[in-house]
PDB file of C-alpha atoms in Angstrom:
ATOM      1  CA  UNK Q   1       8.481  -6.872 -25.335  1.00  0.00           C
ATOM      2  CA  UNK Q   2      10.717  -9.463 -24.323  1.00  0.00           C
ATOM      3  CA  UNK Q   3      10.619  -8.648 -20.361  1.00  0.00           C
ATOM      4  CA  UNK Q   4       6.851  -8.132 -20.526  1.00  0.00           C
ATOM      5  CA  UNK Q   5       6.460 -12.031 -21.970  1.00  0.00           C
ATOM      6  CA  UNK Q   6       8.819 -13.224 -19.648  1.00  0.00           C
ATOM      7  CA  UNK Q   7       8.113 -11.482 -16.314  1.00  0.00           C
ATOM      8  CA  UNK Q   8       4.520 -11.591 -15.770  1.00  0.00           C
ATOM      9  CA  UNK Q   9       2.824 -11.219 -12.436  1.00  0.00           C
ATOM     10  CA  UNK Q  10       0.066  -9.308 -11.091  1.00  0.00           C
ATOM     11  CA  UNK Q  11       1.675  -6.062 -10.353  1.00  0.00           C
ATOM     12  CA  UNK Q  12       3.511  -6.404 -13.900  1.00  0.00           C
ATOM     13  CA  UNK Q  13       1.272  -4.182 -16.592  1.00  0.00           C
ATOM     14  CA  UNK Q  14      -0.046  -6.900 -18.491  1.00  0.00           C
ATOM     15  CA  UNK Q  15       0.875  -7.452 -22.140  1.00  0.00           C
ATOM     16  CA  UNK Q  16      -2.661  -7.309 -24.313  1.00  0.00           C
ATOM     17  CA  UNK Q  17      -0.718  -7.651 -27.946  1.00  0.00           C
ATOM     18  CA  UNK Q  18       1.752  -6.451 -30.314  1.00  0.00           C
ATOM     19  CA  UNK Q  19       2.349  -5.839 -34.310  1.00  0.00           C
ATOM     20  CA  UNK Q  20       5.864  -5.844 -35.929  1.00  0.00           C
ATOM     21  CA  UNK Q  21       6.184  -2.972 -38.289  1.00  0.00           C
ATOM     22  CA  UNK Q  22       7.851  -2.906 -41.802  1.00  0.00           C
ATOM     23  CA  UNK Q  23      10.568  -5.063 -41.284  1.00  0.00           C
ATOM     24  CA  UNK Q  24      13.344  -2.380 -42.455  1.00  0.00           C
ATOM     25  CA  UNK Q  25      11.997   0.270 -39.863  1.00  0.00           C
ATOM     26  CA  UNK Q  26      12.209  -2.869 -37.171  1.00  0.00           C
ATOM     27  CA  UNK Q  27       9.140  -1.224 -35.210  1.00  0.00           C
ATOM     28  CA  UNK Q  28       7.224  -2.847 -32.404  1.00  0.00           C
ATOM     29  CA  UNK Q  29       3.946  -1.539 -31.099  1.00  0.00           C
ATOM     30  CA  UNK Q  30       3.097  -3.118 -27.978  1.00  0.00           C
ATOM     31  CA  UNK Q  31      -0.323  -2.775 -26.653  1.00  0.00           C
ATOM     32  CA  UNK Q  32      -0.612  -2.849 -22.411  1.00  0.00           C
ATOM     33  CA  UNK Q  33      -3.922  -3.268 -20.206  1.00  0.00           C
ATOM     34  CA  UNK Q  34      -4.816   0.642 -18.732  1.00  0.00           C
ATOM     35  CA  UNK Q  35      -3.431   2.023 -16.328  1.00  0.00           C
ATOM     36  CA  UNK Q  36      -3.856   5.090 -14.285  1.00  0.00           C
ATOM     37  CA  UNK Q  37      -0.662   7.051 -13.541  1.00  0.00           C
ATOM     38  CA  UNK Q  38       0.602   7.063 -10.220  1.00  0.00           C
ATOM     39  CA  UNK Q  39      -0.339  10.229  -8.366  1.00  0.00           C
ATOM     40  CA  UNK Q  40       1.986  10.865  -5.113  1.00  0.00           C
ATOM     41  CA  UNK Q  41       0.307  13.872  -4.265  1.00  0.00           C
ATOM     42  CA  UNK Q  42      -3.229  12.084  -4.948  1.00  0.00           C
ATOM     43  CA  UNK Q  43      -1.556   9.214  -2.716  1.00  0.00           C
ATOM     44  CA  UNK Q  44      -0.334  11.287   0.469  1.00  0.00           C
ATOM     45  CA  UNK Q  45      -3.923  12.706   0.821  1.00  0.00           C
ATOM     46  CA  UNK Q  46      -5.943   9.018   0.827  1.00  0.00           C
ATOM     47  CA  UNK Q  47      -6.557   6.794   3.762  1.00  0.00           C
ATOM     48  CA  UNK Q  48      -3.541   4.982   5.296  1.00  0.00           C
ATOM     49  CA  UNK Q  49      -4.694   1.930   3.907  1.00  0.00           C
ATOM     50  CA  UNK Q  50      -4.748   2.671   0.438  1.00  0.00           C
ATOM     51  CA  UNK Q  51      -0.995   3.695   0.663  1.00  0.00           C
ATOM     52  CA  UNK Q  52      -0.157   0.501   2.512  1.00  0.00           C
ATOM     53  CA  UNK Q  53      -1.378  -1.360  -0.087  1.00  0.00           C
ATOM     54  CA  UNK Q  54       0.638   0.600  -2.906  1.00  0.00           C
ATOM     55  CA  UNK Q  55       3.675  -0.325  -0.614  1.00  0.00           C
ATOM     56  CA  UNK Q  56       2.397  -3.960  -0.589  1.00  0.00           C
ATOM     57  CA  UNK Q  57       1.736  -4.559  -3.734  1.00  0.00           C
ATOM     58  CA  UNK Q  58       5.884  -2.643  -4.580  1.00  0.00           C
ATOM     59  CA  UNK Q  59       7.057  -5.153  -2.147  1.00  0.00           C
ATOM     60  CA  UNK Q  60       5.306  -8.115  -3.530  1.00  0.00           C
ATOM     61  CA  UNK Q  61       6.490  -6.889  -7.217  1.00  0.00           C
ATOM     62  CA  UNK Q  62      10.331  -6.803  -5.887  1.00  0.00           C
ATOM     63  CA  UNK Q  63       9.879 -10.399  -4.416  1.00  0.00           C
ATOM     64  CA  UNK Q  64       8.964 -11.658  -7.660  1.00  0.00           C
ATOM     65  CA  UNK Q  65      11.755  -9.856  -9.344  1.00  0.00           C
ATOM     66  CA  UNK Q  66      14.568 -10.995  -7.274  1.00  0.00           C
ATOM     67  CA  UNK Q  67      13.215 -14.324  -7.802  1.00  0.00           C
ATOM     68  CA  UNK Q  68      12.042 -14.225 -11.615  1.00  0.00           C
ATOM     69  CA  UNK Q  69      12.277 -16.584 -14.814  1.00  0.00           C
ATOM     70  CA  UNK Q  70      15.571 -14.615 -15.283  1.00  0.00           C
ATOM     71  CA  UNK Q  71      17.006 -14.366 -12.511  1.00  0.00           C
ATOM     72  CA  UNK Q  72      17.415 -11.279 -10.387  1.00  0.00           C
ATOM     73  CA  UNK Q  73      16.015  -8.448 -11.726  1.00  0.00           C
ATOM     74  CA  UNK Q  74      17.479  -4.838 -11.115  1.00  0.00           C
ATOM     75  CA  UNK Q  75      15.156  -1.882 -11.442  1.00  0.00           C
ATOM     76  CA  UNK Q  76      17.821   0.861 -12.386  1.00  0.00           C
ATOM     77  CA  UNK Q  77      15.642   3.757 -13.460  1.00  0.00           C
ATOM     78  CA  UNK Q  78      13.382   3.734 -10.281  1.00  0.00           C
ATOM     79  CA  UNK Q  79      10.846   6.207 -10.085  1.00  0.00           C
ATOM     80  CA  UNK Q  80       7.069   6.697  -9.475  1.00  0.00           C
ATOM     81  CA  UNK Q  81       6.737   7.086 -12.869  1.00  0.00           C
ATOM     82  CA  UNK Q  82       7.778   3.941 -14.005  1.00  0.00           C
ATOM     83  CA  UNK Q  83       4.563   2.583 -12.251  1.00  0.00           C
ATOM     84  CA  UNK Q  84       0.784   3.129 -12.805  1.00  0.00           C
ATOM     85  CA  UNK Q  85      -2.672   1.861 -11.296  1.00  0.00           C
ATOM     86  CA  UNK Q  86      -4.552  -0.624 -12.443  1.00  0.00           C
ATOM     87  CA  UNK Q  87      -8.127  -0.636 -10.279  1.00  0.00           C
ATOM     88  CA  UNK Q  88      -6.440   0.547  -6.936  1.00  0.00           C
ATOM     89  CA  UNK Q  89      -3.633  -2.488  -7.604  1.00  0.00           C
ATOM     90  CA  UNK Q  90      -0.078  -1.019  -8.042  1.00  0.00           C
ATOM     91  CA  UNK Q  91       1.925  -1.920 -11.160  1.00  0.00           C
ATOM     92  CA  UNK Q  92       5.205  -1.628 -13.060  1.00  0.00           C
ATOM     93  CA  UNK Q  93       4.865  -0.179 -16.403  1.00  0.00           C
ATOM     94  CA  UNK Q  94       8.909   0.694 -17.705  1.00  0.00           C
ATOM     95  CA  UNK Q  95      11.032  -2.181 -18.374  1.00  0.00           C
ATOM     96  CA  UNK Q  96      13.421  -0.252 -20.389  1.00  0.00           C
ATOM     97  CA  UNK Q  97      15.756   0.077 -17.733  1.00  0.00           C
ATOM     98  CA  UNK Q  98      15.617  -3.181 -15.802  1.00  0.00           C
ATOM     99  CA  UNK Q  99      18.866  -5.175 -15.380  1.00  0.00           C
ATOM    100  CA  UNK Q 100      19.569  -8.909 -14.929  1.00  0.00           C
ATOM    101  CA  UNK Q 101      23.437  -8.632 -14.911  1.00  0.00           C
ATOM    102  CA  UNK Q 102      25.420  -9.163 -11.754  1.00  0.00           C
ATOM    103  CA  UNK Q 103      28.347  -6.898 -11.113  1.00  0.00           C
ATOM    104  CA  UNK Q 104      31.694  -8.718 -11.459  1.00  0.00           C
ATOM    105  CA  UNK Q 105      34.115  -7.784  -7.968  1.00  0.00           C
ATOM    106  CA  UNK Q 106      37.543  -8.583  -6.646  1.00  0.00           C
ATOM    107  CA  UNK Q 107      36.878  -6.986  -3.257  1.00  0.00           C
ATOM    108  CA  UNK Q 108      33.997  -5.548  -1.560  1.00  0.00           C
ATOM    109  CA  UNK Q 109      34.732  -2.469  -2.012  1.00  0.00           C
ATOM    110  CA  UNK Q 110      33.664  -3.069  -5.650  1.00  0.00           C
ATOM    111  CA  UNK Q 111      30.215  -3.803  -4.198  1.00  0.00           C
ATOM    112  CA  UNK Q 112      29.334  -0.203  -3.423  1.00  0.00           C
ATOM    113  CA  UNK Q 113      25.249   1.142  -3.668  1.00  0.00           C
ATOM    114  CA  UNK Q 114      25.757   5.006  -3.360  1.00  0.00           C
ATOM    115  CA  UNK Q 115      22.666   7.257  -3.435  1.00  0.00           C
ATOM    116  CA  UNK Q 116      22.016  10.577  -2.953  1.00  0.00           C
ATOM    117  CA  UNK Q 117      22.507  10.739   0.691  1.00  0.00           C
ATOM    118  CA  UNK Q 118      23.666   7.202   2.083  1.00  0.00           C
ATOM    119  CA  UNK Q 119      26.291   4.776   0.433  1.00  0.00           C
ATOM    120  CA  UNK Q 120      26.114   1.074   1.283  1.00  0.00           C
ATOM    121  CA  UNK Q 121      28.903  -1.376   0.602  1.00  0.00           C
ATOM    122  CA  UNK Q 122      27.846  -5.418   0.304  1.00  0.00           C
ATOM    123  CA  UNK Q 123      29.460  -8.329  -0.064  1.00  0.00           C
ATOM    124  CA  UNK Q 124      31.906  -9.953  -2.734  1.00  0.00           C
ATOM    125  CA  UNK Q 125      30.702 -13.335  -3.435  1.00  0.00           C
ATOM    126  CA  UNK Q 126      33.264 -16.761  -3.933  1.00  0.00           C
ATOM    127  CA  UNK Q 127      31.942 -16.412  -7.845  1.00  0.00           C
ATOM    128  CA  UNK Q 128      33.740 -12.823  -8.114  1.00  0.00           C
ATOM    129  CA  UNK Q 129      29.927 -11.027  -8.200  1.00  0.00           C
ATOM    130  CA  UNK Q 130      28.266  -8.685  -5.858  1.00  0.00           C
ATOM    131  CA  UNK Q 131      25.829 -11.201  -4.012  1.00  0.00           C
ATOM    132  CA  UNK Q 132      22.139  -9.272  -3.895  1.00  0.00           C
ATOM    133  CA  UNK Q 133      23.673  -6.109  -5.426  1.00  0.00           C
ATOM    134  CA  UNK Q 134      20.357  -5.764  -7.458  1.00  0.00           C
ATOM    135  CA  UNK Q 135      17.855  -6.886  -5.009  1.00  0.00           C
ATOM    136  CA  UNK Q 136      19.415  -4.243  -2.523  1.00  0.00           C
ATOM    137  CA  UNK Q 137      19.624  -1.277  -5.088  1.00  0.00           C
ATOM    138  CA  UNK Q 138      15.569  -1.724  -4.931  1.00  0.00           C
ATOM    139  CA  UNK Q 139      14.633  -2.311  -1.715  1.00  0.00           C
ATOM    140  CA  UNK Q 140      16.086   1.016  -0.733  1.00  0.00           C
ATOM    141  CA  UNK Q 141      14.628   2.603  -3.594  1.00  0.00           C
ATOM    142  CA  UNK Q 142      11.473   1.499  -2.699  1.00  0.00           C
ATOM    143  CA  UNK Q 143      12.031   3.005   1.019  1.00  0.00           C
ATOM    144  CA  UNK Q 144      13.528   6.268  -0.366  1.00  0.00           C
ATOM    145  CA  UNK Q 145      10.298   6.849  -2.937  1.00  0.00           C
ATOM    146  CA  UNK Q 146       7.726   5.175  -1.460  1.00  0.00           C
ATOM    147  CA  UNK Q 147       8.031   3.973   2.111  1.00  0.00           C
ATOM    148  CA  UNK Q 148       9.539   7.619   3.729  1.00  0.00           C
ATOM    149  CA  UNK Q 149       6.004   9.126   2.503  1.00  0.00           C
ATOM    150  CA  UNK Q 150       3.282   6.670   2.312  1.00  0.00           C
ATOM    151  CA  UNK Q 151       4.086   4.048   5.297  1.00  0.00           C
ATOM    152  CA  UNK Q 152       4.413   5.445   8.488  1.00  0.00           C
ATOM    153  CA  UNK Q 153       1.836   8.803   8.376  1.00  0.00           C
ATOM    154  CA  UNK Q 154      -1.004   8.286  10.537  1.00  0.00           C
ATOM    155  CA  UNK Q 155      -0.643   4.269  10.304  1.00  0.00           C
ATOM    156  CA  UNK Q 156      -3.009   2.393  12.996  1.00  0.00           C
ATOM    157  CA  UNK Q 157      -1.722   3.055  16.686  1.00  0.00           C
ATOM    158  CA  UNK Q 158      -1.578  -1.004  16.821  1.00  0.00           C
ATOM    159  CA  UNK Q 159       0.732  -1.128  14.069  1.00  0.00           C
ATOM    160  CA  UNK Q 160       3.288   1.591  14.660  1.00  0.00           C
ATOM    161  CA  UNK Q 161       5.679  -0.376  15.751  1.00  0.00           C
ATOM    162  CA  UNK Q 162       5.819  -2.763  13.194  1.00  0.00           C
ATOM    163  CA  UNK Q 163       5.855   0.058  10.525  1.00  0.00           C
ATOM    164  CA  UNK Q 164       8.762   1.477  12.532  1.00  0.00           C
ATOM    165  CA  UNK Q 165      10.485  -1.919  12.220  1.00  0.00           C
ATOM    166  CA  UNK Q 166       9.769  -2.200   8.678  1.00  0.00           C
ATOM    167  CA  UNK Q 167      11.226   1.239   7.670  1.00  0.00           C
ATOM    168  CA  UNK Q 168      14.557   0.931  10.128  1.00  0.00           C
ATOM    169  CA  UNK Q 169      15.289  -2.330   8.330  1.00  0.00           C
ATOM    170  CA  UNK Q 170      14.670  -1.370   4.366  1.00  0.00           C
ATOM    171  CA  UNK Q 171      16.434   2.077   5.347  1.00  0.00           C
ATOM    172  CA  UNK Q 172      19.669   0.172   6.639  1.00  0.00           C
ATOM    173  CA  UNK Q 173      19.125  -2.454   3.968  1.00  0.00           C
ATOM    174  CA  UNK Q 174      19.520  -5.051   7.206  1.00  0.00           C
ATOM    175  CA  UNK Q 175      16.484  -7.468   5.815  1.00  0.00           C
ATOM    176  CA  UNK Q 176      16.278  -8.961   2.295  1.00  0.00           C
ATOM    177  CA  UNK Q 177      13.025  -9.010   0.185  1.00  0.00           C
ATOM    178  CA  UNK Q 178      11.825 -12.100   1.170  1.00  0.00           C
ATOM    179  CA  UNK Q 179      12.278 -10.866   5.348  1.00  0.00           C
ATOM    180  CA  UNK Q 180      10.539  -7.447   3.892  1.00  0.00           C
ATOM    181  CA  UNK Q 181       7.406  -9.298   2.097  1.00  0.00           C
ATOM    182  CA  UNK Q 182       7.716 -11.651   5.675  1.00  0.00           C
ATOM    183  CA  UNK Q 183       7.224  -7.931   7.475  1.00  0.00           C
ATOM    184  CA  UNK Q 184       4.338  -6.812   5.215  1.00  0.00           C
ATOM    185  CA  UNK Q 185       2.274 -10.072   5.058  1.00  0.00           C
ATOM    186  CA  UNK Q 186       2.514  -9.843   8.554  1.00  0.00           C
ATOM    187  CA  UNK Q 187       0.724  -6.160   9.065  1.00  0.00           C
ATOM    188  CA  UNK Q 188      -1.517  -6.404   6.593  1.00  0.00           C
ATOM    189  CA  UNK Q 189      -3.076 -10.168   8.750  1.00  0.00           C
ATOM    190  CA  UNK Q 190      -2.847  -8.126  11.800  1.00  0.00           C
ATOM    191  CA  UNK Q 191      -5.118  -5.188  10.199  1.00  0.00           C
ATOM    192  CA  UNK Q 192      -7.197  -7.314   8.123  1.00  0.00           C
ATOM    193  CA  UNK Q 193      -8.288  -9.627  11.196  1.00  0.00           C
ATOM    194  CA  UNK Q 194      -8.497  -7.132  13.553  1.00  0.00           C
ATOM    195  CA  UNK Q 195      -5.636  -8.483  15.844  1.00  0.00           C
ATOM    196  CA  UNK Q 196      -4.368  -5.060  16.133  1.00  0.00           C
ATOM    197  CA  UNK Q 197      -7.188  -3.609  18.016  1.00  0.00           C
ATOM    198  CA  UNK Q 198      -6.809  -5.581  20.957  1.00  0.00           C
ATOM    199  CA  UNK Q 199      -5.555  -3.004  23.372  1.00  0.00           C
ATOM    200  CA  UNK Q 200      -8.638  -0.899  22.510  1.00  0.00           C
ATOM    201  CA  UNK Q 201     -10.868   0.439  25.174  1.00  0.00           C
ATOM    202  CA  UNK Q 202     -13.703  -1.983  26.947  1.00  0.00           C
ATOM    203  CA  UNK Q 203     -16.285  -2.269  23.992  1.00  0.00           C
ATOM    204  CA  UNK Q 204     -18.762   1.239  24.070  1.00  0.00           C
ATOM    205  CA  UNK Q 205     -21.212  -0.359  21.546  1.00  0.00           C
ATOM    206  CA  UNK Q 206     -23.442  -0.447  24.902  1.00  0.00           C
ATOM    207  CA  UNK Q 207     -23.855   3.207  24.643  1.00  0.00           C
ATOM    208  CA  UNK Q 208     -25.210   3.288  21.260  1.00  0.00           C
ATOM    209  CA  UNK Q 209     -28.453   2.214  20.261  1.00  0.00           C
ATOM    210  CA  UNK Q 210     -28.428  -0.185  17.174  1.00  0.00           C
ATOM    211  CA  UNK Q 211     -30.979   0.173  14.147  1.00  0.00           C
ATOM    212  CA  UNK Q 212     -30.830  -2.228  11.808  1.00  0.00           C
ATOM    213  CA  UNK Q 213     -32.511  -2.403   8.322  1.00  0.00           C
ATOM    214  CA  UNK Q 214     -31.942   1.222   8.285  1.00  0.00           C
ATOM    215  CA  UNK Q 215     -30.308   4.127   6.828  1.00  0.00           C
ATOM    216  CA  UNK Q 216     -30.316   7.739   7.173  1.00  0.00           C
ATOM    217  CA  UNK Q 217     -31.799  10.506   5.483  1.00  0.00           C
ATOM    218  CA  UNK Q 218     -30.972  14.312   5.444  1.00  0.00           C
ATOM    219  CA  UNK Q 219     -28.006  13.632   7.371  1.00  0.00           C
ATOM    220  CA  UNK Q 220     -25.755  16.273   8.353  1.00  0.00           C
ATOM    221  CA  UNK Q 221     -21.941  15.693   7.973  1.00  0.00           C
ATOM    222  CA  UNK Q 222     -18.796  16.937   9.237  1.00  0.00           C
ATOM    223  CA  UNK Q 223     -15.415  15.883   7.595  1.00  0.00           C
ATOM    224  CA  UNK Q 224     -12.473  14.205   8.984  1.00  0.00           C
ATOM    225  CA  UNK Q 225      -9.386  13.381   7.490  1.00  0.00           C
ATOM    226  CA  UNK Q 226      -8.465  11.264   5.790  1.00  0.00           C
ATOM    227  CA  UNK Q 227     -11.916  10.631   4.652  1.00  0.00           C
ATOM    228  CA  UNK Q 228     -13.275   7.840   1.560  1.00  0.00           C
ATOM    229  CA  UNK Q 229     -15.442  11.027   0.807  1.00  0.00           C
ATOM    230  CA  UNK Q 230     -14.565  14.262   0.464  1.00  0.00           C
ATOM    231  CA  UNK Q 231     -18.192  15.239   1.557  1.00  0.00           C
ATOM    232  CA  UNK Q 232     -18.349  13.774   4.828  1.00  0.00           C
ATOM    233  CA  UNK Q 233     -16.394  11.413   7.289  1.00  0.00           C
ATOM    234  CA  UNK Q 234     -16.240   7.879   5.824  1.00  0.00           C
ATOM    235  CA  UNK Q 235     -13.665   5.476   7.372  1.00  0.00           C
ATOM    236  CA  UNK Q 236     -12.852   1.811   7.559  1.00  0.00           C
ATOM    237  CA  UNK Q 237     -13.610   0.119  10.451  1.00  0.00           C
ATOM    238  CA  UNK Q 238     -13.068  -3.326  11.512  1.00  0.00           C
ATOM    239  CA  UNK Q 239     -16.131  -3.433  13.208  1.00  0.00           C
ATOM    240  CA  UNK Q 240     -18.808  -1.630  14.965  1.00  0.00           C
ATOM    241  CA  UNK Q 241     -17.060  -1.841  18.138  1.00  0.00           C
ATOM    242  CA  UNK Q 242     -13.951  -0.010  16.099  1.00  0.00           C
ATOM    243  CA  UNK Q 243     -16.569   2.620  14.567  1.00  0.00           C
ATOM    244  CA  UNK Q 244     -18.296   3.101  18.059  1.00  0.00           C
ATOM    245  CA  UNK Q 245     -14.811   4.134  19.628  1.00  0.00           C
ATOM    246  CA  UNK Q 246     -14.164   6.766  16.683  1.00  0.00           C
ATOM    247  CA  UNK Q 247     -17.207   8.008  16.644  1.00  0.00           C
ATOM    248  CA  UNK Q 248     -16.783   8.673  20.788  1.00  0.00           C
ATOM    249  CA  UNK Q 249     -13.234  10.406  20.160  1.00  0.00           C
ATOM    250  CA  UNK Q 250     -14.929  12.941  17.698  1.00  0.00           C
ATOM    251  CA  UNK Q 251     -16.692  15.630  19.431  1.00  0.00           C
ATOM    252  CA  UNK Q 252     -18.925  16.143  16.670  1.00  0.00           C
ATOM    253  CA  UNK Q 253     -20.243  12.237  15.887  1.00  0.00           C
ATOM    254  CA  UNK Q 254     -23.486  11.341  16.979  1.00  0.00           C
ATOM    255  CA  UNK Q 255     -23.875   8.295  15.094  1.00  0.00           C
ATOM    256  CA  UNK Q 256     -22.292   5.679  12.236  1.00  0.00           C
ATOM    257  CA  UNK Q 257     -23.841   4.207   9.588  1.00  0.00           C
ATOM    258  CA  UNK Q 258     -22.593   0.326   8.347  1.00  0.00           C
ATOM    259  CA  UNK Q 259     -23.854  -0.240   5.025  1.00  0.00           C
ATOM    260  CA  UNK Q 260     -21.872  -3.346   3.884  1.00  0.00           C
ATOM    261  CA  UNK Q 261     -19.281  -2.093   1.798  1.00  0.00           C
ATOM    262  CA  UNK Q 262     -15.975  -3.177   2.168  1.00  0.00           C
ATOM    263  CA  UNK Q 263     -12.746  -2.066   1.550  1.00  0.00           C
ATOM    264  CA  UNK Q 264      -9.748  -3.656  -0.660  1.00  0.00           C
ATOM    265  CA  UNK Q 265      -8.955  -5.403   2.417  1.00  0.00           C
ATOM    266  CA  UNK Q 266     -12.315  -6.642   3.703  1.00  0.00           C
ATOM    267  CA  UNK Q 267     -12.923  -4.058   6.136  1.00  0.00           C
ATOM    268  CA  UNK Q 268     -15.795  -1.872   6.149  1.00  0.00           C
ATOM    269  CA  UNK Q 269     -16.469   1.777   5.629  1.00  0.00           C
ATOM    270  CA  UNK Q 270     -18.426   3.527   8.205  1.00  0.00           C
ATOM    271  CA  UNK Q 271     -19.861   6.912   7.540  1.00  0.00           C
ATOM    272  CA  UNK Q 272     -19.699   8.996  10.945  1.00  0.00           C
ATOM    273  CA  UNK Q 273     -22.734  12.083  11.307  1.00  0.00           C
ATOM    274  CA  UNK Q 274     -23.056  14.746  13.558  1.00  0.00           C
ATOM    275  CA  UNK Q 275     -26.897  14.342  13.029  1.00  0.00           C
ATOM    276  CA  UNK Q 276     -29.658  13.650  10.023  1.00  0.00           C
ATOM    277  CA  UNK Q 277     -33.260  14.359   9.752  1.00  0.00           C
ATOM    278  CA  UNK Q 278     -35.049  10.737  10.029  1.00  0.00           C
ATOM    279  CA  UNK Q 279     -34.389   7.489   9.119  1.00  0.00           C
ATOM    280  CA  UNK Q 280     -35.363   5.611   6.030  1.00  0.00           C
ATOM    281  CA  UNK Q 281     -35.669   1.265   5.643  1.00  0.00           C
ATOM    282  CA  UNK Q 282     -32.119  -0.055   4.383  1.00  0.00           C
ATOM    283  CA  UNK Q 283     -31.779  -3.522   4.664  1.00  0.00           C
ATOM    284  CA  UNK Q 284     -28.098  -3.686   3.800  1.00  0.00           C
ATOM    285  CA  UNK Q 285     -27.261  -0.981   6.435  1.00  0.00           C
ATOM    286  CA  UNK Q 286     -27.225  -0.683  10.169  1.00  0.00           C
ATOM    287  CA  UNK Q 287     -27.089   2.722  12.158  1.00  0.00           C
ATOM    288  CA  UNK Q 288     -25.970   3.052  15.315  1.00  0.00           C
ATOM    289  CA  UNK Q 289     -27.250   6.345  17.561  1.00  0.00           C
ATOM    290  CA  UNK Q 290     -25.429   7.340  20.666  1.00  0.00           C
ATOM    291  CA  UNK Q 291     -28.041   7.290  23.440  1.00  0.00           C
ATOM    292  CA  UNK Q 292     -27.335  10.677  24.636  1.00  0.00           C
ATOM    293  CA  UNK Q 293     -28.846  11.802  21.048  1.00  0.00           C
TER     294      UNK Q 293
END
């Protein structure tokens, strides 16, 4: 109860309330905002940008906690379950197990992070403590149980290498948190603005023939993966010119629909067809036919 008062922060479950039982049974009962349990398996199957934000959001959290009311903040019971979903935004539910204390030394050998298969020894401090011990222990907890299976699959050709960076440096533990959040804040302007699309083909919007005010009706669908929809092809595109190149690497696309929506990141979803039956007036949508079709 303590923590949750003290350590609040946007990807901390947020405290709602609590009632002290009978004194003599020295009961709490907290009450927490809803969450949605964290589903790995759910999470490998979605859109790279979903996971990226899950890692995001982990790496923001860790930030905070190395830098908290309290000082640095050691997650020792580190697992997806100790973290739920509140409206797509990743947060830490389990406190139980967090630490604040710093780990006396002599020597450095007494500054030794072992997992299961790599050991890491830091550095004994002037003050006889294990300098960063803590914020260490989670950065490469976050890149053994989240990073290794939600970063780098199928991340944006534009952004590989900085992905690549980001998981050589949290799986040597050579960057701290706040070169890590650095790393991140720096992919996610890149994807959100687009920047990452500049070695992209000449523009092939010319060879589509724009409708707009419209939508589509009786459409037929193919599915792609990973799709927003399980029923068709829906991705996020930074623009039309982005959706026009996807749509000419799939064999089976003969036209996108924009209809405004955006994703978490401002982007917006495009729905990719292999055909439909006529078009009906949309004014929030746009469809773009190749002229081939």
């Amino acid at each position: 109860l303590v923590l949750l008062q003290r350590l609040q922060h946007p990807n901390v479950i947020k405290l709602m309330g609590h009632c002290a039982g009978e004194a003599e049974t020295g009961r709490v009962t907290i009450i927490l905002e809803q969450g949605a349990p964290l589903q790995m398996i759910q999470l490998l199957q979605s859109p790279w940008e979903d996971r990226f934000r899950v890692c995001l959001d982990l790496v923001r959290l860790l930030h905070f906690l190395s830098h908290s009311p309290l000082g640095s903040v050691a997650l020792l019971d580190f697992q997806p379950r100790q973290f739920v979903t509140v409206s797509g935004s990743l947060k830490l539910t389990d406190l139980d197990d967090a630490s604040v204390a710093e780990t006396p030394c002599q020597t450095h050998a007494d500054c030794r992070l072992q997992f299961p298969h790599r050991n890491f020894t830091l550095g004994c401090s002037s003050r006889g403590v294990c300098e960063g011990l803590g914020e260490k222990r989670n950065i490469y907890n976050a890149y053994r149980y989240f990073f290794t299976y939600l970063l780098p699959h199928q991340a944006p050709p534009g952004l590989t290498h900085l992905v690549d960076h980001i998981m050589n440096s949290t799986g040597e533990l050579k960057a701290d948190i706040n070169q890590t959040l650095e790393a991140f804040e720096h992919v996610l302007h890149l994807y959100r603005s687009g920047l990452h699309l500049d070695d992209l083909p000449p523009s092939e919007l010319t060879d589509y023939t724009l409708m707009p005010g419209m939508a589509v009706s009786g459409s037929v669908d193919y599915r792609c993966w990973p799709s927003y929809s399980q029923q068709g092809c829906v991705l996020s595109v930074h623009s039309a010119r982005e959706a026009a190149f996807i749509c000419s690497s799939h064999a089976q696309c003969s036209s996108f629909t924009l209809t405004g929506q955006r994703t978490w990141t401002g982007r917006l979803l495009a729905s990719f067809r292999s055909s439909f039956a006529r078009l009906v007036s949309d004014e929030a949508s746009e469809v773009y036919v190749k002229k081939t079709e």
